[in-house]
XYZ file of C-alpha atoms in Angstrom:
536
model
C 18.057 -6.839 -29.766
C 14.662 -8.281 -28.886
C 14.031 -6.110 -25.826
C 10.706 -6.201 -23.937
C 9.315 -3.689 -23.169
C 10.390 -1.786 -26.264
C 12.784 1.088 -25.436
C 12.020 4.611 -26.539
C 15.237 5.014 -28.564
C 18.016 2.582 -29.494
C 21.196 3.186 -31.502
C 23.267 0.103 -32.381
C 26.940 0.139 -33.404
C 29.122 -2.620 -34.846
C 30.832 -4.891 -32.362
C 30.473 -6.229 -28.856
C 31.817 -5.609 -25.377
C 32.876 -8.815 -23.611
C 32.617 -9.240 -19.859
C 35.799 -10.780 -18.539
C 36.845 -12.059 -15.129
C 38.024 -8.577 -14.175
C 34.697 -6.922 -14.906
C 33.569 -4.862 -11.905
C 31.036 -2.277 -10.788
C 31.482 1.361 -9.872
C 28.361 2.282 -7.910
C 27.774 5.992 -7.543
C 25.652 7.506 -4.763
C 22.099 6.198 -4.876
C 22.952 3.128 -6.962
C 24.194 0.801 -4.217
C 20.984 -1.231 -4.290
C 21.279 -1.909 -8.004
C 24.926 -2.941 -7.561
C 23.906 -5.316 -4.785
C 21.122 -6.767 -6.950
C 23.489 -7.250 -9.910
C 26.066 -9.087 -7.788
C 23.339 -11.426 -6.542
C 21.616 -12.083 -9.894
C 24.126 -11.441 -12.666
C 26.903 -12.769 -10.448
C 25.018 -16.028 -9.927
C 24.262 -16.442 -13.644
C 27.764 -15.652 -14.890
C 30.003 -16.702 -12.031
C 31.660 -13.272 -12.159
C 32.560 -11.669 -8.828
C 31.717 -8.135 -10.038
C 33.974 -6.426 -7.457
C 33.882 -2.686 -6.684
C 36.030 -0.683 -9.120
C 37.009 2.906 -9.775
C 35.901 4.800 -12.847
C 39.428 5.214 -14.213
C 39.851 1.463 -14.656
C 38.889 -0.624 -17.675
C 36.184 -3.334 -17.552
C 33.824 -1.296 -15.419
C 30.060 -1.014 -15.236
C 29.438 2.590 -14.172
C 26.179 3.129 -12.288
C 25.179 6.731 -11.609
C 22.230 8.984 -10.869
C 22.194 11.815 -13.380
C 20.436 15.123 -12.710
C 18.220 16.226 -15.554
C 16.659 12.830 -16.259
C 13.146 11.990 -15.088
C 12.967 9.722 -12.062
C 12.484 6.422 -13.940
C 14.305 7.477 -17.099
C 17.607 5.798 -17.905
C 20.438 5.906 -20.413
C 22.431 2.744 -21.157
C 25.678 3.050 -23.115
C 27.781 0.030 -24.033
C 31.136 1.380 -25.257
C 34.339 -0.481 -26.274
C 35.952 -0.011 -22.839
C 33.049 -0.051 -20.419
C 29.340 0.132 -19.728
C 27.408 3.117 -18.351
C 23.943 3.026 -16.792
C 22.603 6.448 -15.813
C 19.198 7.080 -14.307
C 17.225 10.030 -13.100
C 16.966 8.240 -9.741
C 17.945 4.896 -8.275
C 14.822 3.471 -9.934
C 15.956 4.629 -13.371
C 19.367 3.022 -12.821
C 17.647 -0.235 -11.846
C 15.502 -0.293 -14.995
C 18.609 0.337 -17.076
C 20.311 -2.620 -15.386
C 17.291 -4.774 -16.230
C 17.698 -3.829 -19.893
C 21.409 -4.675 -19.734
C 20.508 -8.105 -18.368
C 18.236 -8.726 -21.358
C 21.034 -7.723 -23.747
C 23.251 -10.454 -22.250
C 20.861 -13.166 -23.431
C 18.469 -15.610 -21.739
C 21.175 -17.378 -19.727
C 21.718 -14.168 -17.753
C 18.447 -15.032 -15.991
C 19.692 -18.393 -14.720
C 20.799 -19.025 -11.140
C 24.127 -20.676 -11.898
C 26.623 -20.342 -14.772
C 26.606 -22.755 -17.688
C 30.031 -24.116 -18.705
C 31.814 -22.439 -21.591
C 29.439 -19.472 -21.746
C 30.832 -16.190 -23.091
C 29.192 -12.988 -21.890
C 29.044 -10.035 -24.238
C 26.961 -6.941 -24.838
C 26.253 -5.319 -28.226
C 27.768 -1.861 -28.556
C 24.726 0.332 -28.225
C 23.098 3.389 -26.687
C 19.565 3.216 -25.292
C 17.487 6.107 -23.986
C 14.281 5.081 -22.320
C 11.549 6.165 -19.911
C 8.080 4.880 -18.990
C 4.757 6.153 -20.264
C 2.926 5.629 -16.950
C 3.945 5.977 -13.300
C 1.561 3.137 -12.247
C 2.443 -0.085 -14.065
C 0.723 -2.647 -11.929
C -0.224 -6.254 -11.422
C -2.874 -7.410 -8.972
C -2.366 -10.881 -7.489
C -5.257 -12.474 -5.606
C -3.854 -14.663 -2.810
C -7.194 -14.888 -0.974
C -8.934 -17.357 -3.303
C -5.817 -19.526 -3.632
C -2.967 -18.813 -1.254
C 0.505 -18.318 -2.714
C 3.288 -19.005 -0.193
C 5.841 -16.292 0.447
C 8.541 -17.716 -1.831
C 6.084 -17.629 -4.737
C 5.267 -13.994 -4.026
C 8.963 -13.081 -3.979
C 9.394 -14.872 -7.288
C 6.529 -12.873 -8.768
C 8.157 -9.655 -7.652
C 11.233 -10.708 -9.615
C 9.056 -11.361 -12.666
C 7.429 -7.933 -12.348
C 10.827 -6.272 -12.060
C 12.118 -8.121 -15.124
C 9.259 -6.502 -17.086
C 9.681 -3.001 -15.552
C 6.356 -3.244 -13.713
C 6.434 -1.228 -10.523
C 3.192 -1.713 -8.546
C 2.208 -4.965 -6.847
C -1.444 -4.821 -5.804
C -1.672 -7.457 -3.066
C -5.262 -8.758 -2.695
C -5.027 -10.078 0.865
C -8.600 -10.604 2.081
C -11.828 -11.959 0.677
C -14.719 -14.293 1.485
C -12.472 -17.312 0.897
C -9.554 -16.334 3.147
C -7.794 -13.699 5.251
C -4.061 -13.736 4.502
C -2.327 -11.110 6.680
C -1.593 -11.398 10.394
C -3.328 -8.725 12.491
C -2.009 -9.031 16.032
C -4.918 -7.170 17.584
C -7.357 -9.675 16.060
C -5.657 -13.111 15.971
C -8.799 -15.004 14.908
C -8.611 -13.339 11.485
C -5.853 -15.793 10.631
C -6.553 -18.525 13.212
C -10.057 -18.973 11.779
C -10.257 -16.791 8.685
C -7.226 -18.076 6.794
C -8.483 -21.663 6.315
C -11.468 -23.146 4.538
C -12.606 -26.758 4.764
C -12.719 -27.448 1.026
C -12.547 -25.648 -2.319
C -14.702 -25.527 -5.428
C -12.711 -26.834 -8.433
C -13.597 -24.887 -11.554
C -16.325 -22.292 -12.026
C -18.892 -21.895 -9.242
C -21.386 -23.994 -11.257
C -18.909 -26.889 -11.330
C -19.927 -30.064 -9.443
C -16.268 -30.697 -8.554
C -14.719 -30.128 -5.122
C -11.265 -30.494 -3.689
C -12.123 -32.113 -0.382
C -9.194 -30.919 1.709
C -8.502 -27.789 3.744
C -6.899 -24.890 1.935
C -5.298 -21.818 3.395
C -2.315 -20.048 4.851
C -1.308 -16.527 5.763
C 1.662 -14.187 5.912
C 3.060 -13.215 9.271
C 3.864 -9.580 9.812
C 7.542 -10.406 9.397
C 6.692 -12.133 6.098
C 4.974 -8.950 4.951
C 7.952 -6.824 6.004
C 10.220 -9.119 3.989
C 7.947 -8.946 0.931
C 7.737 -5.145 1.116
C 11.513 -4.799 1.548
C 12.193 -7.247 -1.302
C 9.849 -5.259 -3.538
C 11.432 -1.943 -2.548
C 14.880 -3.239 -3.531
C 13.350 -3.773 -6.982
C 11.601 -0.377 -7.009
C 8.171 -1.967 -6.725
C 5.505 -0.464 -4.473
C 3.257 -2.956 -2.674
C -0.337 -1.711 -2.407
C -2.332 -3.856 0.044
C -6.043 -4.534 -0.385
C -8.261 -5.095 2.651
C -11.821 -5.536 1.389
C -14.732 -3.595 2.891
C -17.705 -3.730 3.164
C -18.282 -6.703 0.828
C -16.091 -9.761 0.195
C -15.808 -10.140 3.965
C -17.183 -13.537 4.988
C -13.775 -14.786 6.170
C -13.599 -11.854 8.605
C -17.210 -12.406 9.731
C -16.518 -16.119 10.262
C -13.692 -15.125 12.605
C -15.601 -12.307 14.345
C -19.367 -12.852 13.873
C -20.256 -9.480 15.435
C -18.926 -7.809 12.238
C -21.874 -9.123 10.242
C -25.528 -8.162 10.123
C -26.538 -10.170 13.174
C -30.137 -8.911 13.092
C -30.631 -10.526 9.682
C -28.506 -13.698 9.657
C -26.978 -16.037 12.254
C -23.400 -14.996 11.647
C -22.102 -17.514 14.211
C -23.036 -20.248 11.729
C -20.892 -18.793 8.931
C -17.573 -20.345 7.943
C -14.888 -19.254 5.513
C -16.560 -19.519 2.107
C -15.581 -22.487 -0.059
C -17.003 -21.458 -3.426
C -16.905 -18.487 -5.816
C -19.174 -15.646 -6.796
C -20.714 -12.641 -5.037
C -21.354 -13.360 -1.380
C -24.430 -11.873 0.370
C -22.747 -11.700 3.802
C -21.367 -8.174 4.134
C -20.132 -6.045 7.007
C -22.626 -4.309 9.257
C -22.429 -0.488 9.041
C -21.919 -0.093 12.793
C -19.501 1.878 14.925
C -18.111 -1.449 16.170
C -17.247 -2.440 12.596
C -15.590 0.918 11.937
C -13.470 0.659 15.109
C -12.526 -2.937 14.280
C -11.279 -2.061 10.807
C -9.516 1.033 12.071
C -7.541 -1.396 14.243
C -6.847 -3.527 11.180
C -5.712 -0.560 9.099
C -3.496 0.761 11.913
C -1.397 -2.409 11.624
C -1.615 -2.402 7.817
C -0.170 1.121 7.722
C 2.742 -0.006 9.883
C 3.509 -2.808 7.427
C 2.960 -1.042 4.099
C 4.521 2.395 3.462
C 2.643 2.843 0.161
C 0.877 6.097 -0.670
C -2.289 4.184 -1.584
C -4.265 1.677 0.492
C -6.879 -0.327 -1.418
C -10.177 -0.935 0.389
C -12.037 -2.942 -2.262
C -15.568 -1.541 -2.219
C -16.746 -3.789 -5.044
C -19.595 -6.269 -5.359
C -21.299 -5.394 -2.073
C -24.882 -6.691 -2.183
C -27.254 -4.414 -0.249
C -29.965 -7.011 0.549
C -28.897 -7.553 4.163
C -28.770 -3.790 4.766
C -32.268 -3.436 3.335
C -33.516 -6.115 5.739
C -31.514 -4.918 8.752
C -33.301 -2.615 11.224
C -29.891 -1.480 12.477
C -28.684 -0.570 8.973
C -31.956 1.235 8.203
C -31.659 3.205 11.443
C -28.089 4.155 10.483
C -29.365 5.453 7.119
C -31.950 7.625 8.926
C -29.423 8.859 11.508
C -27.026 9.978 8.798
C -29.716 11.520 6.598
C -28.823 9.261 3.682
C -31.036 8.494 0.726
C -30.461 4.755 0.349
C -28.095 1.823 0.744
C -25.807 3.056 -2.036
C -25.211 6.213 -0.047
C -24.646 4.065 3.050
C -21.779 2.306 1.253
C -20.441 5.691 0.131
C -20.542 6.816 3.797
C -18.673 3.650 4.820
C -15.954 4.187 2.206
C -15.871 7.918 2.938
C -15.133 7.213 6.595
C -11.970 5.336 5.691
C -11.056 7.901 3.051
C -11.015 10.561 5.792
C -9.299 8.211 8.233
C -6.500 7.389 5.780
C -6.131 10.998 4.637
C -5.628 12.095 8.245
C -2.691 9.677 8.385
C -1.055 10.869 5.190
C -2.314 8.062 2.956
C -4.744 7.850 0.047
C -7.676 5.519 -0.427
C -8.161 3.648 -3.680
C -11.056 1.315 -4.434
C -12.836 -0.487 -7.246
C -15.176 1.658 -9.313
C -18.253 0.750 -7.241
C -17.085 3.425 -4.801
C -18.560 5.859 -7.343
C -22.070 4.674 -6.411
C -23.867 6.938 -3.964
C -21.259 9.657 -4.338
C -17.510 9.428 -4.798
C -15.475 9.656 -1.621
C -13.503 12.890 -1.483
C -9.823 12.354 -2.288
C -10.307 8.734 -3.351
C -8.748 7.181 -6.432
C -10.502 4.585 -8.561
C -9.480 1.227 -10.004
C -11.711 1.125 -13.087
C -12.528 -2.551 -13.623
C -16.060 -2.674 -15.055
C -14.867 -1.351 -18.384
C -13.756 2.226 -19.031
C -16.877 4.069 -17.821
C -15.931 4.257 -14.151
C -12.506 5.608 -14.975
C -13.968 8.207 -17.332
C -16.468 9.390 -14.713
C -13.815 9.539 -12.005
C -11.299 11.418 -14.164
C -13.943 13.948 -15.203
C -14.719 14.493 -11.516
C -11.040 15.215 -10.861
C -10.120 11.889 -9.264
C -7.061 9.818 -10.111
C -7.638 6.552 -11.948
C -5.898 3.242 -12.576
C -7.302 1.619 -15.712
C -7.797 -2.145 -15.377
C -10.958 -2.973 -17.358
C -12.073 -6.578 -16.928
C -12.809 -7.053 -20.614
C -9.249 -6.117 -21.570
C -6.685 -6.959 -18.886
C -8.196 -9.529 -16.516
C -5.669 -12.249 -17.224
C -7.834 -14.953 -15.646
C -9.904 -14.672 -18.830
C -9.138 -17.370 -21.397
C -6.418 -16.877 -23.999
C -8.009 -18.801 -26.855
C -11.380 -20.249 -27.875
C -9.949 -23.769 -28.184
C -11.341 -26.631 -26.138
C -7.965 -27.311 -24.515
C -7.807 -24.027 -22.569
C -7.809 -24.934 -18.860
C -11.034 -23.923 -17.039
C -12.045 -21.289 -19.628
C -13.301 -18.102 -17.993
C -14.737 -14.994 -19.614
C -13.954 -13.468 -22.978
C -11.133 -14.589 -25.231
C -8.236 -12.202 -24.599
C -5.425 -13.183 -26.927
C -1.856 -11.987 -26.726
C -2.628 -9.555 -29.552
C -5.733 -8.271 -27.772
C -3.659 -7.371 -24.728
C -0.966 -5.785 -26.904
C -3.579 -3.536 -28.506
C -5.126 -2.462 -25.190
C -5.180 1.318 -24.735
C -5.368 2.500 -21.106
C -6.400 6.124 -21.762
C -10.003 6.460 -23.002
C -10.204 8.518 -26.172
C -13.100 10.621 -24.852
C -10.996 12.204 -22.097
C -9.618 15.692 -22.634
C -5.869 16.185 -22.067
C -6.553 17.666 -18.606
C -8.820 14.751 -17.693
C -6.328 12.213 -19.064
C -3.706 13.497 -16.631
C -5.720 11.778 -13.891
C -4.940 8.376 -15.418
C -2.077 7.318 -13.162
C -1.521 4.245 -15.276
C -2.773 0.761 -15.795
C -2.889 -2.628 -14.158
C -3.417 -6.271 -15.135
C -5.355 -8.402 -12.664
C -4.905 -12.070 -11.768
C -7.927 -13.426 -9.901
C -7.196 -16.951 -8.739
C -10.557 -18.723 -8.344
C -9.514 -21.190 -11.057
C -5.736 -20.875 -10.535
C -4.968 -23.444 -7.887
C -1.188 -23.151 -7.880
C 1.805 -21.181 -9.125
C 1.954 -23.008 -12.451
C -1.640 -22.040 -13.245
C -0.903 -18.407 -12.398
C 2.124 -18.560 -14.708
C -0.001 -19.963 -17.514
C -2.644 -17.249 -17.278
C -0.120 -14.431 -16.823
C 2.452 -15.223 -19.480
C 3.150 -14.322 -22.187
C 0.268 -11.809 -21.996
C 1.906 -9.983 -19.084
C 4.890 -9.247 -21.330
C 2.518 -7.595 -23.824
C 0.848 -5.665 -21.033
C 4.229 -4.502 -19.710
C 5.026 -3.011 -23.097
C 1.665 -1.212 -23.170
C 2.334 0.214 -19.697
C 5.966 1.224 -20.329
C 6.478 2.019 -23.987
C 5.048 4.957 -25.873
C 3.246 2.815 -28.436
C 1.201 4.215 -31.318
C -2.578 3.874 -31.503
C -3.806 0.284 -31.033
C -4.497 -0.408 -34.716
C -1.060 0.917 -35.684
C 0.989 -1.168 -33.258
C 3.556 -3.557 -34.701
C 2.291 -6.790 -33.230
C 4.329 -8.869 -35.696
C 7.466 -7.103 -34.453
C 6.446 -7.764 -30.860
C 5.982 -11.457 -31.662
C 9.476 -11.589 -33.151
C 10.946 -10.086 -29.978
C 8.792 -12.384 -27.869
C 10.336 -15.427 -29.554
C 13.612 -14.463 -27.858
C 11.821 -13.506 -24.639
C 10.499 -17.058 -24.285
C 14.115 -18.070 -23.646
C 14.272 -15.625 -20.728
C 10.996 -16.993 -19.339
C 12.367 -20.530 -19.685
C 15.494 -19.552 -17.746
C 13.271 -18.020 -15.051
C 11.195 -21.210 -14.822
C 7.934 -19.617 -15.972
C 5.240 -22.110 -17.010
C 3.846 -19.835 -19.758
C 1.309 -20.730 -22.425
C 3.218 -21.720 -25.587
C 2.138 -19.990 -28.806
C 0.950 -23.365 -30.120
C -1.436 -23.862 -27.198
C -1.374 -25.532 -23.788
C 0.920 -28.433 -23.116
C -0.835 -31.642 -22.018
C -0.130 -31.022 -18.328
C -1.470 -27.474 -18.550
C -4.938 -28.604 -19.555
C -7.820 -29.289 -17.147
C -10.112 -31.627 -19.092
C -13.696 -31.872 -17.864
C -13.331 -29.014 -15.355
C -16.201 -26.609 -16.122
C -15.461 -22.958 -16.726
C -17.574 -19.966 -17.742
C -16.623 -18.928 -21.280
C -18.323 -15.889 -22.787
C -18.618 -15.827 -26.560
C -18.141 -12.864 -28.845
C -15.995 -9.750 -28.553
C -15.972 -7.997 -25.180
C -17.732 -4.655 -24.865
C -15.294 -1.808 -25.347
C -16.790 0.690 -22.916
């Protein structure tokens, strides 16, 4: 049946159930959202009205929440006289409906019916539940802005693959993307840069036109609501104390004014690690508390991501004000100063019923109490955090950074990093083998990251994400065997059918034979790294 991600248990019977014009939906309590979604999506693809029906009628899709199942667990039964989708919660029902859509074939993902199409489901019973509670994708909209309609489309693509966390990277040196009403210059100034480096930061090429954009608060509310209808949690990222030049360009007093003329800074137009970081002052803390107050109003997520990565300490070492702050607080060095900075917002968020999560650099100088860690520099940060009793999301750069190149061939567009083939991603294991069972319980799940320095538009994001994101989704959802024992050939066979679904969804994926001519970027320098990536 070519399902992706692979269900836990499937039993197939002979025959099919055909959806006729009278096919309707009985939506039990808690399943109204899934019924609404099916009428909008499946109704558009098939032309069927899918009216409300009672359970004692024929030709009915029964949606129900069933006590005794885990929250995201579902049971899908296609019987001769009707279809049943049961879930442990509304989320489980929704994932079961997604599986049913796949069983109907690729055309079920289109937006209008094709003439003469017959809709039928194989008689089957599927029992399924996810391995991890955090099955995430990070999308960087700071380096290259993705307009709202593109973000909504990506939420649909995540939902189609049973991914349930959207990590929204909203601020960086190259752009500030979320409206903060208390500080309007963050978007008036910080959301636009004059030009953009094309290719790796060593490239001589520039796109000599302004680039930018931002989401209004109403845009964010729409994105969050759209995600919630699809049982996806949006986790916002507001970077501190590094990756902050766009904010400093808008409000120069946020920078280390005793070291650099921050009034001369503009939104950064190239890539790499930026030396201009936030000043560790009370003014900076109050400013970002104002930012986070509005962020909390917009995003109801348990976790708020504060970055914390790649913060050079040179300006703090040179700053009399920063050195005085270190002495005042009785800190040992600049690493502990960053830990104090992160710890402040950990306490601030905790007091408001939220949890801080940051990149694994927040381990340096002492791990903030109550913080969770996104382990990106390999597995080591996640191992250290889990052993210290902190929750972890595993997203090691060498394994699941999907901006890394997919092949060693010369035609790969702007080749970055290690070669991470489809098979490499399929054999990724999120839980480090050295963790004990108690320590492993701190691994909330896993996440694939899409950094967009060399992804200038939606088509480039599609190319880097797919089909590898389908492999990642199976790793995150399905209870696969050990990496060396996984049936990659079987996955490839199922993927051959899945390409039809991606085609129907308009995804500009990388074909298995290599990039199409228009997907290449000849003569645009990248930064390929040879050899296998370190597995640590």
